């Protein structure tokens, strides 16, 4: 069965059906997410903070993205796998950007790439699409520019900023992007963008008016206790605490001798054992 095509999302929008995207970064996570019904998976450069322990997405490299995207592709059969283009993999020059986007499809097996920004990346998006690389846009609080924004602040609040975001979204659509992520912008603005575009919008911290939503795997599953102070993330489980409890129970059982039991051990033939005991 071939993977879903990126056009599926536009069909869902046309039919008025909402959809959920979720991040995954490895084989196990990707398998679970697809088994749960996700049709689109993002190998986000949030990898940097939730998996690699950096304090932002800025240090993530192309090699990191290729490595993790390969694992996600191996863990999925049908899902659309979108791979993030990391910081400075597309900003320096267009030829390098094309080669890097090509790597994510050719070497890592992604279905599509995602890159951040509006008018300044539109030419690049057009060229990628013309060359057969499906592109997802990303507007609003684009994490690779966190140093420029001076922190994780809601974007698009002033009339000028909101108008720029609307224009950028239109320009991405015209350049051939198949969807656009809207991150941390006011809900009414996200609704307006969604109504004005024929391609789907995928929101994170952008309210219920988007066509789709995206959540970060570790945030929605409660892997970290502090929840990284994210208002837009909803916890559907508290796996961090469950994992710790399970590991604690294992350590305690090893220490008190109650694990392993016969059930987890392999027997040996009595006569072989007898011969051994005799010989040594
Ligand atoms: O890197 C990521 O996980 C993302 C989502 C938050 C949209 O870009």
Short mmCIF file of C-alpha atoms and ligand atoms in Angstrom, two decimals:
data_model
loop_
_atom_site.label_atom_id
_atom_site.label_comp_id
_atom_site.label_asym_id
_atom_site.label_seq_id
_atom_site.Cartn_x
_atom_site.Cartn_y
_atom_site.Cartn_z
CA UNK A 1 0.00 0.00 0.00
CA UNK A 2 1.63 3.31 -1.03
CA UNK A 3 1.84 6.23 1.36
CA UNK A 4 -0.89 8.87 1.42
CA UNK A 5 -0.19 11.74 -0.89
CA UNK A 6 0.08 15.31 0.35
CA UNK A 7 -3.01 16.08 -1.75
CA UNK A 8 -5.04 14.10 0.79
CA UNK A 9 -4.87 17.07 3.16
CA UNK A 10 -6.41 19.43 0.65
CA UNK A 11 -9.19 16.87 0.09
CA UNK A 12 -9.81 16.76 3.83
CA UNK A 13 -10.04 20.55 3.93
CA UNK A 14 -12.42 20.59 0.97
CA UNK A 15 -14.60 18.02 2.75
CA UNK A 16 -14.54 20.14 5.94
CA UNK A 17 -12.73 17.38 7.86
CA UNK A 18 -10.19 18.25 10.55
CA UNK A 19 -6.99 16.25 10.90
CA UNK A 20 -4.22 15.76 13.45
CA UNK A 21 -0.49 15.83 12.81
CA UNK A 22 1.92 14.69 15.50
CA UNK A 23 5.68 14.70 15.74
CA UNK A 24 7.81 11.56 15.94
CA UNK A 25 11.56 11.21 16.02
CA UNK A 26 12.29 7.48 16.07
CA UNK A 27 11.06 4.07 14.94
CA UNK A 28 9.12 3.16 18.08
CA UNK A 29 7.36 6.52 18.35
CA UNK A 30 6.48 6.57 14.67
CA UNK A 31 5.00 3.05 14.83
CA UNK A 32 2.82 3.96 17.81
CA UNK A 33 1.65 7.20 16.24
CA UNK A 34 0.72 5.55 12.94
CA UNK A 35 -0.97 2.63 14.72
CA UNK A 36 -3.07 5.23 16.57
CA UNK A 37 -4.30 6.54 13.23
CA UNK A 38 -2.09 9.53 12.39
CA UNK A 39 -2.05 10.09 8.64
CA UNK A 40 0.64 12.75 8.80
CA UNK A 41 3.75 12.73 10.97
CA UNK A 42 6.22 15.56 11.40
CA UNK A 43 9.86 14.87 12.14
CA UNK A 44 10.14 18.30 13.69
CA UNK A 45 13.37 20.03 14.53
CA UNK A 46 11.79 20.21 18.01
CA UNK A 47 13.96 17.08 18.03
CA UNK A 48 16.62 19.46 19.34
CA UNK A 49 14.79 20.23 22.56
CA UNK A 50 12.69 17.15 23.29
CA UNK A 51 15.12 14.40 22.21
CA UNK A 52 18.64 15.86 22.02
CA UNK A 53 18.45 18.13 25.09
CA UNK A 54 19.33 21.47 23.46
CA UNK A 55 17.57 24.62 24.62
CA UNK A 56 16.26 25.46 21.13
CA UNK A 57 15.99 24.07 17.60
CA UNK A 58 18.96 26.15 16.41
CA UNK A 59 21.72 23.52 16.96
CA UNK A 60 19.90 20.78 14.99
CA UNK A 61 21.85 19.72 11.88
CA UNK A 62 20.94 18.16 8.54
CA UNK A 63 22.63 14.94 9.63
CA UNK A 64 20.44 14.87 12.77
CA UNK A 65 17.33 15.32 10.63
CA UNK A 66 18.33 12.66 8.10
CA UNK A 67 19.17 10.16 10.85
CA UNK A 68 15.86 10.61 12.71
CA UNK A 69 13.71 10.87 9.58
CA UNK A 70 15.08 7.52 8.36
CA UNK A 71 13.97 5.88 11.62
CA UNK A 72 10.49 7.43 11.38
CA UNK A 73 10.12 6.30 7.77
CA UNK A 74 11.12 2.75 8.79
CA UNK A 75 8.46 2.84 11.51
CA UNK A 76 5.63 3.82 9.18
CA UNK A 77 3.89 2.37 6.15
CA UNK A 78 1.26 4.80 4.97
CA UNK A 79 1.70 8.07 6.80
CA UNK A 80 2.91 11.21 5.09
CA UNK A 81 6.29 11.91 6.72
CA UNK A 82 7.22 15.59 6.72
CA UNK A 83 10.81 16.39 7.68
CA UNK A 84 11.84 19.79 9.00
CA UNK A 85 14.67 21.59 7.25
CA UNK A 86 16.89 22.66 10.15
CA UNK A 87 18.29 26.12 10.80
CA UNK A 88 20.80 27.24 8.12
CA UNK A 89 20.05 24.29 5.83
CA UNK A 90 18.07 26.57 3.45
CA UNK A 91 18.91 30.15 4.41
CA UNK A 92 22.46 30.49 3.04
CA UNK A 93 21.84 29.80 -0.63
CA UNK A 94 19.24 28.25 -2.89
CA UNK A 95 21.42 25.51 -4.38
CA UNK A 96 22.40 24.24 -0.96
CA UNK A 97 18.75 24.40 0.12
CA UNK A 98 17.72 22.30 -2.89
CA UNK A 99 20.41 19.70 -2.17
CA UNK A 100 19.39 19.52 1.49
CA UNK A 101 15.69 19.19 0.69
CA UNK A 102 16.61 16.50 -1.83
CA UNK A 103 18.57 14.64 0.85
CA UNK A 104 15.52 14.50 3.12
CA UNK A 105 13.47 12.87 0.35
CA UNK A 106 16.11 10.77 -1.38
CA UNK A 107 18.32 9.64 1.51
CA UNK A 108 15.89 9.76 4.44
CA UNK A 109 12.68 8.79 2.63
CA UNK A 110 10.52 11.76 3.71
CA UNK A 111 7.40 12.54 1.70
CA UNK A 112 7.79 16.30 2.08
CA UNK A 113 9.85 19.00 3.78
CA UNK A 114 8.83 21.88 6.02
CA UNK A 115 10.62 25.19 6.21
CA UNK A 116 10.00 28.33 8.21
CA UNK A 117 9.28 31.82 6.95
CA UNK A 118 7.20 33.94 4.57
CA UNK A 119 8.08 36.19 1.67
CA UNK A 120 11.83 35.56 1.92
CA UNK A 121 11.45 31.79 1.30
CA UNK A 122 8.71 31.97 -1.34
CA UNK A 123 11.14 31.76 -4.29
CA UNK A 124 12.76 28.73 -2.74
CA UNK A 125 9.41 27.05 -2.09
CA UNK A 126 8.45 27.60 -5.75
CA UNK A 127 11.70 26.08 -6.99
CA UNK A 128 11.37 23.05 -4.70
CA UNK A 129 7.78 22.41 -5.75
CA UNK A 130 8.73 22.75 -9.44
CA UNK A 131 11.44 20.14 -8.86
CA UNK A 132 8.96 17.73 -7.27
CA UNK A 133 9.60 18.38 -3.59
CA UNK A 134 6.35 18.90 -1.64
CA UNK A 135 6.74 21.78 0.82
CA UNK A 136 4.88 22.66 4.01
CA UNK A 137 5.22 26.28 5.14
CA UNK A 138 5.50 27.50 8.74
CA UNK A 139 4.46 31.00 9.88
CA UNK A 140 3.95 32.83 13.16
CA UNK A 141 6.27 31.94 16.00
CA UNK A 142 8.89 30.17 13.90
CA UNK A 143 11.20 28.57 16.49
CA UNK A 144 14.38 28.91 14.41
CA UNK A 145 14.01 32.70 14.82
CA UNK A 146 13.55 32.54 18.58
CA UNK A 147 16.69 34.64 19.09
CA UNK A 148 15.28 37.27 16.74
CA UNK A 149 11.87 37.30 18.47
CA UNK A 150 13.48 37.51 21.91
CA UNK A 151 11.56 34.53 23.29
CA UNK A 152 8.38 32.54 22.70
CA UNK A 153 5.94 35.43 22.16
CA UNK A 154 2.57 35.42 20.40
CA UNK A 155 3.08 36.72 16.84
CA UNK A 156 0.76 38.62 14.48
CA UNK A 157 -0.84 40.79 17.17
CA UNK A 158 -0.47 44.21 15.53
CA UNK A 159 -2.42 45.13 12.36
CA UNK A 160 0.85 45.30 10.38
CA UNK A 161 2.11 41.96 11.66
CA UNK A 162 -1.27 40.30 11.05
CA UNK A 163 -1.44 41.69 7.50
CA UNK A 164 2.10 40.47 6.79
CA UNK A 165 1.20 37.01 8.03
CA UNK A 166 -1.88 36.91 5.79
CA UNK A 167 0.19 38.02 2.79
CA UNK A 168 2.93 35.49 3.58
CA UNK A 169 0.36 32.69 3.82
CA UNK A 170 -1.11 33.66 0.43
CA UNK A 171 2.37 33.86 -1.11
CA UNK A 172 3.24 30.38 0.18
CA UNK A 173 0.02 29.02 -1.27
CA UNK A 174 0.75 30.66 -4.64
CA UNK A 175 4.29 29.25 -4.58
CA UNK A 176 2.81 25.75 -4.32
CA UNK A 177 3.11 24.87 -0.62
CA UNK A 178 0.65 22.06 0.15
CA UNK A 179 -0.08 23.22 3.74
CA UNK A 180 1.08 25.78 6.24
CA UNK A 181 1.71 25.50 9.97
CA UNK A 182 0.51 28.49 12.02
CA UNK A 183 2.29 28.64 15.36
CA UNK A 184 1.39 30.80 18.37
CA UNK A 185 -0.76 33.44 16.72
CA UNK A 186 -4.14 34.80 17.85
CA UNK A 187 -6.98 32.35 17.16
CA UNK A 188 -9.10 34.85 15.15
CA UNK A 189 -6.15 35.56 12.84
CA UNK A 190 -5.55 31.83 12.30
CA UNK A 191 -9.25 31.41 11.45
CA UNK A 192 -9.06 34.24 8.95
CA UNK A 193 -5.96 32.75 7.27
CA UNK A 194 -7.68 29.36 7.16
CA UNK A 195 -10.78 30.81 5.51
CA UNK A 196 -8.72 32.70 2.91
CA UNK A 197 -6.52 29.77 1.81
CA UNK A 198 -7.44 26.73 -0.23
CA UNK A 199 -4.50 24.78 1.23
CA UNK A 200 -4.90 23.48 4.79
CA UNK A 201 -3.60 25.32 7.83
CA UNK A 202 -2.21 23.29 10.71
CA UNK A 203 -2.27 25.07 14.04
CA UNK A 204 -0.22 24.88 17.20
CA UNK A 205 -1.23 27.55 19.67
CA UNK A 206 -3.41 29.02 16.92
CA UNK A 207 -6.88 28.08 18.16
CA UNK A 208 -9.61 25.79 16.85
CA UNK A 209 -10.19 27.54 13.52
CA UNK A 210 -7.34 25.77 11.67
CA UNK A 211 -7.96 22.80 9.38
CA UNK A 212 -5.53 20.60 11.30
CA UNK A 213 -3.63 20.65 14.58
CA UNK A 214 -0.12 19.57 15.45
CA UNK A 215 1.26 18.55 18.83
CA UNK A 216 4.73 17.57 19.94
CA UNK A 217 4.88 13.88 20.99
CA UNK A 218 6.71 14.49 24.29
CA UNK A 219 4.39 17.36 25.28
CA UNK A 220 1.11 15.56 24.63
CA UNK A 221 2.33 12.40 26.37
CA UNK A 222 3.64 14.20 29.45
CA UNK A 223 7.21 12.89 29.23
CA UNK A 224 8.58 15.95 31.02
CA UNK A 225 7.24 17.08 34.41
CA UNK A 226 7.54 20.81 33.86
CA UNK A 227 5.55 20.68 30.59
CA UNK A 228 8.04 23.32 29.44
CA UNK A 229 5.46 25.99 30.35
CA UNK A 230 3.60 25.59 27.07
CA UNK A 231 0.03 26.87 27.06
CA UNK A 232 -0.70 25.38 23.65
CA UNK A 233 0.25 21.83 24.62
CA UNK A 234 -2.40 19.50 26.03
CA UNK A 235 -1.35 16.46 28.04
CA UNK A 236 -3.22 13.31 27.07
CA UNK A 237 -1.09 11.11 29.36
CA UNK A 238 1.57 11.45 32.04
CA UNK A 239 4.06 8.92 30.74
CA UNK A 240 7.10 10.48 32.41
CA UNK A 241 5.79 9.54 35.84
CA UNK A 242 4.71 6.09 34.62
CA UNK A 243 8.14 5.39 33.13
CA UNK A 244 9.87 6.47 36.34
CA UNK A 245 7.55 4.27 38.44
CA UNK A 246 8.24 1.28 36.20
CA UNK A 247 12.02 1.76 36.35
CA UNK A 248 11.84 2.27 40.14
CA UNK A 249 9.92 -1.01 40.50
CA UNK A 250 12.53 -2.83 38.38
CA UNK A 251 15.44 -1.46 40.44
CA UNK A 252 13.69 -2.41 43.69
CA UNK A 253 13.00 -5.96 42.49
CA UNK A 254 16.59 -6.48 41.37
CA UNK A 255 17.84 -5.18 44.68
CA UNK A 256 15.52 -7.34 46.79
CA UNK A 257 16.06 -10.43 44.59
CA UNK A 258 12.45 -10.78 43.41
CA UNK A 259 13.50 -10.33 39.76
CA UNK A 260 14.34 -12.39 37.80
CA UNK A 261 12.27 -15.45 38.68
CA UNK A 262 12.17 -18.85 36.96
CA UNK A 263 9.68 -17.37 34.54
CA UNK A 264 12.39 -15.08 33.11
CA UNK A 265 15.23 -17.65 33.24
CA UNK A 266 16.36 -20.55 31.03
CA UNK A 267 16.64 -24.09 32.48
CA UNK A 268 19.48 -26.54 31.85
CA UNK A 269 19.36 -30.27 31.41
CA UNK A 270 19.99 -31.96 34.83
CA UNK A 271 22.45 -34.56 33.44
CA UNK A 272 24.56 -31.87 31.69
CA UNK A 273 24.59 -29.94 34.90
CA UNK A 274 25.64 -33.06 36.81
CA UNK A 275 28.50 -33.72 34.35
CA UNK A 276 29.68 -30.16 34.63
CA UNK A 277 29.58 -30.22 38.41
CA UNK A 278 31.61 -33.43 38.34
CA UNK A 279 34.20 -32.07 35.90
CA UNK A 280 34.81 -28.76 37.66
O1 LIG B 1 9.60 21.20 15.15
C1 LIG B 1 8.39 21.04 15.37
O2 LIG B 1 7.98 20.14 16.12
C2 LIG B 1 7.46 21.95 14.73
C3 LIG B 1 6.05 21.95 15.22
C4 LIG B 1 5.97 22.57 16.55
C5 LIG B 1 5.13 22.58 14.25
O3 LIG B 1 7.84 22.68 13.87
#
